[in-house]
Amino acid sequence: MTPQASDAPVRVMIVDDHEVVRRGIVTVIDASPRLAVVGEASSVEEARRRLPAVRPDVLVVDLQLPDGTGIDVMAAARELEPEQKMLVLTSFDDDAALRESRAVGASGMLLKSARSRDIVGVIEKIAGGGTEWPSRPADEDDDLSPTDQRIVALIGDGCTNREIAEELGIAEKTVKNRITAILHALGLQRRTQVAAREAARRRAGWK
């Protein structure tokens, strides 16, 4: 990523499939002299194509996209630029989405219902190296959602990602993303550690 001149506006790329919403966000950002929209995309594939040319200072991503998720976009952005700063701008902030966003390297999450000045402020904060996450009780991020708990149990049963996807009726890519978030939440590095942890938990329960 090219170093940003101190007086240059923060370069922002927006990824959102709803054109009206995306145009509204663009209008809000361009109204600030300290920010400038340098790229837009409405899908994962389009974002992947445009990122190498755009190289934004901050990537603003919606989670729900027609051909994948914002997690996919952020993962691709991090492969291209390991220090890429990223903000999730979403309609919901459930725990699974929050964990997955953190796990892939996002610096914050903000609801689309936020005030214009808050959106601008958070983008500037993230551009400067800060973070912005929804408030949570101190230990809530360590709790797995029911879906994640089910995935852990299936890993303990020896299921592959494909088998887990079929069992839960979700995409295999979604399973992979959730496992990444589970590893982050549990402080683990590998899938095998999840299996070992589940096996130990079961042995303790059976005694």
mmCIF file of C-alpha atoms in Angstrom:
data_model
loop_
_atom_site.group_PDB
_atom_site.id
_atom_site.type_symbol
_atom_site.label_atom_id
_atom_site.label_comp_id
_atom_site.label_asym_id
_atom_site.label_seq_id
_atom_site.Cartn_x
_atom_site.Cartn_y
_atom_site.Cartn_z
ATOM 1 C CA MET A 1 0.000 0.000 0.000
ATOM 2 C CA THR A 2 1.399 3.398 -0.985
ATOM 3 C CA PRO A 3 2.143 5.617 2.049
ATOM 4 C CA GLN A 4 -0.499 8.283 2.418
ATOM 5 C CA ALA A 5 0.603 11.923 2.384
ATOM 6 C CA SER A 6 -0.352 13.727 5.578
ATOM 7 C CA ASP A 7 -2.583 16.214 3.730
ATOM 8 C CA ALA A 8 -4.088 13.715 1.280
ATOM 9 C CA PRO A 9 -7.654 12.467 1.840
ATOM 10 C CA VAL A 10 -8.158 8.918 3.057
ATOM 11 C CA ARG A 11 -8.819 6.732 0.016
ATOM 12 C CA VAL A 12 -11.918 4.556 0.533
ATOM 13 C CA MET A 13 -13.393 1.667 -1.449
ATOM 14 C CA ILE A 14 -17.017 0.610 -0.895
ATOM 15 C CA VAL A 15 -18.322 -2.941 -1.466
ATOM 16 C CA ASP A 16 -22.121 -3.236 -1.237
ATOM 17 C CA ASP A 17 -24.564 -4.874 -3.637
ATOM 18 C CA HIS A 18 -27.458 -2.480 -2.939
ATOM 19 C CA GLU A 19 -26.914 0.436 -5.301
ATOM 20 C CA VAL A 20 -29.091 2.894 -3.379
ATOM 21 C CA VAL A 21 -27.307 2.085 -0.124
ATOM 22 C CA ARG A 22 -23.897 2.209 -1.786
ATOM 23 C CA ARG A 23 -24.608 5.567 -3.414
ATOM 24 C CA GLY A 24 -25.765 6.917 -0.059
ATOM 25 C CA ILE A 25 -22.535 5.823 1.616
ATOM 26 C CA VAL A 26 -20.505 7.302 -1.245
ATOM 27 C CA THR A 27 -22.341 10.625 -0.852
ATOM 28 C CA VAL A 28 -21.648 10.676 2.888
ATOM 29 C CA ILE A 29 -17.948 9.928 2.424
ATOM 30 C CA ASP A 30 -17.392 12.317 -0.472
ATOM 31 C CA ALA A 31 -18.995 15.110 1.560
ATOM 32 C CA SER A 32 -15.992 14.989 3.889
ATOM 33 C CA PRO A 33 -12.866 16.820 2.670
ATOM 34 C CA ARG A 34 -10.774 14.298 4.586
ATOM 35 C CA LEU A 35 -12.141 11.251 2.705
ATOM 36 C CA ALA A 36 -12.419 10.280 -0.955
ATOM 37 C CA VAL A 37 -14.150 7.290 -2.571
ATOM 38 C CA VAL A 38 -11.721 5.785 -5.075
ATOM 39 C CA GLY A 39 -13.546 2.577 -5.909
ATOM 40 C CA GLU A 40 -16.855 0.711 -5.705
ATOM 41 C CA ALA A 41 -17.945 -2.893 -6.164
ATOM 42 C CA SER A 42 -21.233 -4.762 -5.849
ATOM 43 C CA SER A 43 -19.962 -8.343 -5.563
ATOM 44 C CA VAL A 44 -17.058 -10.422 -4.328
ATOM 45 C CA GLU A 45 -15.803 -11.024 -7.861
ATOM 46 C CA GLU A 46 -15.984 -7.356 -8.812
ATOM 47 C CA ALA A 47 -14.166 -6.374 -5.627
ATOM 48 C CA ARG A 48 -11.403 -8.894 -6.322
ATOM 49 C CA ARG A 49 -10.956 -7.489 -9.829
ATOM 50 C CA ARG A 50 -10.801 -3.863 -8.709
ATOM 51 C CA LEU A 51 -8.755 -4.099 -5.533
ATOM 52 C CA PRO A 52 -5.325 -4.479 -7.214
ATOM 53 C CA ALA A 53 -5.842 -1.251 -9.160
ATOM 54 C CA VAL A 54 -7.560 0.741 -6.410
ATOM 55 C CA ARG A 55 -5.426 -0.126 -3.341
ATOM 56 C CA PRO A 56 -7.613 1.828 -0.866
ATOM 57 C CA ASP A 57 -6.473 3.072 2.531
ATOM 58 C CA VAL A 58 -9.726 1.756 4.026
ATOM 59 C CA LEU A 59 -11.980 -0.939 2.575
ATOM 60 C CA VAL A 60 -15.633 -0.624 3.653
ATOM 61 C CA VAL A 61 -17.516 -3.891 3.165
ATOM 62 C CA ASP A 62 -21.066 -5.175 3.557
ATOM 63 C CA LEU A 63 -21.287 -8.770 4.789
ATOM 64 C CA GLN A 64 -24.078 -9.993 2.504
ATOM 65 C CA LEU A 65 -23.123 -10.101 -1.184
ATOM 66 C CA PRO A 66 -24.743 -11.965 -4.096
ATOM 67 C CA ASP A 67 -21.792 -14.265 -4.800
ATOM 68 C CA GLY A 68 -20.337 -14.690 -1.326
ATOM 69 C CA THR A 69 -19.724 -12.601 1.765
ATOM 70 C CA GLY A 70 -17.784 -9.575 2.906
ATOM 71 C CA ILE A 71 -15.521 -12.038 4.711
ATOM 72 C CA ASP A 72 -14.466 -13.363 1.290
ATOM 73 C CA VAL A 73 -13.681 -9.833 0.102
ATOM 74 C CA MET A 74 -11.657 -9.005 3.198
ATOM 75 C CA ALA A 75 -9.708 -12.261 2.982
ATOM 76 C CA ALA A 76 -8.817 -11.453 -0.634
ATOM 77 C CA ALA A 77 -7.840 -7.906 0.341
ATOM 78 C CA ARG A 78 -5.550 -9.194 3.089
ATOM 79 C CA GLU A 79 -3.846 -11.564 0.633
ATOM 80 C CA LEU A 80 -3.182 -8.608 -1.636
ATOM 81 C CA GLU A 81 -2.194 -6.214 1.146
ATOM 82 C CA PRO A 82 -1.470 -7.781 4.581
ATOM 83 C CA GLU A 83 -1.876 -4.416 6.332
ATOM 84 C CA GLN A 84 -5.153 -3.492 4.622
ATOM 85 C CA LYS A 85 -7.457 -1.554 6.969
ATOM 86 C CA MET A 86 -11.070 -2.714 6.768
ATOM 87 C CA LEU A 87 -14.447 -1.699 8.172
ATOM 88 C CA VAL A 88 -17.598 -3.819 8.091
ATOM 89 C CA LEU A 89 -20.681 -1.695 7.478
ATOM 90 C CA THR A 90 -23.680 -3.950 7.976
ATOM 91 C CA SER A 91 -27.373 -4.106 8.800
ATOM 92 C CA PHE A 92 -26.745 -6.481 11.710
ATOM 93 C CA ASP A 93 -23.944 -7.147 14.174
ATOM 94 C CA ASP A 94 -24.577 -10.633 15.521
ATOM 95 C CA ASP A 95 -21.796 -12.364 17.401
ATOM 96 C CA ALA A 96 -20.858 -14.764 14.598
ATOM 97 C CA ALA A 97 -20.467 -11.892 12.120
ATOM 98 C CA LEU A 98 -18.412 -9.941 14.638
ATOM 99 C CA ARG A 99 -16.077 -12.865 15.338
ATOM 100 C CA GLU A 100 -15.622 -13.692 11.662
ATOM 101 C CA SER A 101 -14.860 -10.057 10.842
ATOM 102 C CA ARG A 102 -12.264 -9.852 13.596
ATOM 103 C CA ALA A 103 -10.736 -13.169 12.585
ATOM 104 C CA VAL A 104 -10.183 -12.047 8.992
ATOM 105 C CA GLY A 105 -8.511 -8.822 10.137
ATOM 106 C CA ALA A 106 -11.201 -6.132 10.094
ATOM 107 C CA SER A 107 -10.603 -3.137 12.358
ATOM 108 C CA GLY A 108 -14.235 -2.433 13.119
ATOM 109 C CA MET A 109 -17.934 -2.929 12.540
ATOM 110 C CA LEU A 110 -20.619 -0.282 12.216
ATOM 111 C CA LEU A 111 -24.348 -0.496 11.535
ATOM 112 C CA LYS A 112 -25.671 1.086 8.351
ATOM 113 C CA SER A 113 -28.162 2.943 10.527
ATOM 114 C CA ALA A 114 -25.304 4.958 12.057
ATOM 115 C CA ARG A 115 -25.331 8.717 11.590
ATOM 116 C CA SER A 116 -23.354 10.134 8.679
ATOM 117 C CA ARG A 117 -20.846 11.859 10.940
ATOM 118 C CA ASP A 118 -20.278 8.608 12.825
ATOM 119 C CA ILE A 119 -19.521 6.727 9.593
ATOM 120 C CA VAL A 120 -17.013 9.396 8.589
ATOM 121 C CA GLY A 121 -15.480 9.447 12.047
ATOM 122 C CA VAL A 122 -15.049 5.682 12.244
ATOM 123 C CA ILE A 123 -13.441 5.502 8.793
ATOM 124 C CA GLU A 124 -10.979 8.216 9.829
ATOM 125 C CA LYS A 125 -10.315 6.411 13.112
ATOM 126 C CA ILE A 126 -9.569 3.137 11.337
ATOM 127 C CA ALA A 127 -7.395 4.882 8.756
ATOM 128 C CA GLY A 128 -5.345 6.185 11.673
ATOM 129 C CA GLY A 129 -4.859 2.709 13.118
ATOM 130 C CA GLY A 130 -7.784 2.632 15.548
ATOM 131 C CA THR A 131 -10.587 0.119 15.983
ATOM 132 C CA GLU A 132 -14.355 0.357 16.456
ATOM 133 C CA TRP A 133 -16.457 -2.591 17.616
ATOM 134 C CA PRO A 134 -19.996 -2.862 19.001
ATOM 135 C CA SER A 135 -20.105 -2.939 22.787
ATOM 136 C CA ARG A 136 -20.233 -6.427 24.276
ATOM 137 C CA PRO A 137 -20.008 -7.824 27.810
ATOM 138 C CA ALA A 138 -16.389 -8.672 28.632
ATOM 139 C CA ASP A 139 -16.749 -12.413 28.129
ATOM 140 C CA GLU A 140 -19.382 -12.551 25.406
ATOM 141 C CA ASP A 141 -16.919 -12.782 22.528
ATOM 142 C CA ASP A 142 -15.656 -16.041 24.000
ATOM 143 C CA ASP A 143 -19.098 -17.666 23.782
ATOM 144 C CA LEU A 144 -19.847 -19.658 20.664
ATOM 145 C CA SER A 145 -23.177 -19.285 18.906
ATOM 146 C CA PRO A 146 -25.411 -22.382 18.703
ATOM 147 C CA THR A 147 -24.329 -22.882 15.082
ATOM 148 C CA ASP A 148 -20.645 -22.639 16.015
ATOM 149 C CA GLN A 149 -21.170 -25.059 18.902
ATOM 150 C CA ARG A 150 -22.763 -27.496 16.459
ATOM 151 C CA ILE A 151 -19.795 -27.113 14.091
ATOM 152 C CA VAL A 152 -17.403 -27.851 16.975
ATOM 153 C CA ALA A 153 -19.420 -30.966 17.835
ATOM 154 C CA LEU A 154 -19.320 -32.142 14.212
ATOM 155 C CA ILE A 155 -15.573 -31.540 14.066
ATOM 156 C CA GLY A 156 -15.360 -33.694 17.184
ATOM 157 C CA ASP A 157 -17.304 -36.382 15.293
ATOM 158 C CA GLY A 158 -14.623 -36.333 12.605
ATOM 159 C CA CYS A 159 -16.763 -34.638 9.936
ATOM 160 C CA THR A 160 -15.148 -32.840 7.003
ATOM 161 C CA ASN A 161 -16.117 -29.291 6.069
ATOM 162 C CA ARG A 162 -18.280 -30.659 3.257
ATOM 163 C CA GLU A 163 -20.061 -33.037 5.608
ATOM 164 C CA ILE A 164 -20.636 -30.225 8.104
ATOM 165 C CA ALA A 165 -22.051 -28.042 5.331
ATOM 166 C CA GLU A 166 -24.433 -30.789 4.250
ATOM 167 C CA GLU A 167 -25.504 -31.461 7.829
ATOM 168 C CA LEU A 168 -26.243 -27.796 8.562
ATOM 169 C CA GLY A 169 -27.566 -26.888 5.118
ATOM 170 C CA ILE A 170 -25.037 -24.100 4.569
ATOM 171 C CA ALA A 171 -22.274 -23.443 2.035
ATOM 172 C CA GLU A 172 -18.936 -25.165 2.536
ATOM 173 C CA LYS A 173 -17.265 -21.750 2.292
ATOM 174 C CA THR A 174 -19.438 -20.557 5.167
ATOM 175 C CA VAL A 175 -18.279 -23.519 7.244
ATOM 176 C CA LYS A 176 -14.657 -22.628 6.515
ATOM 177 C CA ASN A 177 -15.250 -19.002 7.542
ATOM 178 C CA ARG A 178 -17.001 -20.064 10.739
ATOM 179 C CA ILE A 179 -14.172 -22.417 11.662
ATOM 180 C CA THR A 180 -11.721 -19.547 11.239
ATOM 181 C CA ALA A 181 -13.864 -17.480 13.605
ATOM 182 C CA ILE A 182 -14.129 -20.399 16.063
ATOM 183 C CA LEU A 183 -10.341 -20.770 16.144
ATOM 184 C CA HIS A 184 -10.016 -17.062 16.847
ATOM 185 C CA ALA A 185 -12.643 -17.145 19.604
ATOM 186 C CA LEU A 186 -11.069 -20.174 21.292
ATOM 187 C CA GLY A 187 -7.508 -18.940 20.918
ATOM 188 C CA LEU A 188 -6.534 -21.950 18.796
ATOM 189 C CA GLN A 189 -4.479 -22.218 15.610
ATOM 190 C CA ARG A 190 -5.610 -25.424 13.875
ATOM 191 C CA ARG A 191 -8.747 -27.433 13.228
ATOM 192 C CA THR A 192 -7.133 -30.464 14.856
ATOM 193 C CA GLN A 193 -6.898 -28.498 18.107
ATOM 194 C CA VAL A 194 -10.662 -27.985 18.017
ATOM 195 C CA ALA A 195 -11.129 -31.737 17.579
ATOM 196 C CA ALA A 196 -8.753 -32.478 20.455
ATOM 197 C CA ARG A 197 -10.473 -29.927 22.696
ATOM 198 C CA GLU A 198 -13.885 -31.427 21.934
ATOM 199 C CA ALA A 199 -12.601 -34.943 22.561
ATOM 200 C CA ALA A 200 -11.185 -33.902 25.934
ATOM 201 C CA ARG A 201 -14.442 -32.168 26.847
ATOM 202 C CA ARG A 202 -16.426 -35.287 25.981
ATOM 203 C CA ARG A 203 -14.105 -37.545 27.985
ATOM 204 C CA ALA A 204 -14.524 -35.252 30.986
ATOM 205 C CA GLY A 205 -18.290 -35.382 30.577
ATOM 206 C CA TRP A 206 -18.394 -39.154 30.299
ATOM 207 C CA LYS A 207 -16.523 -39.762 33.559
#
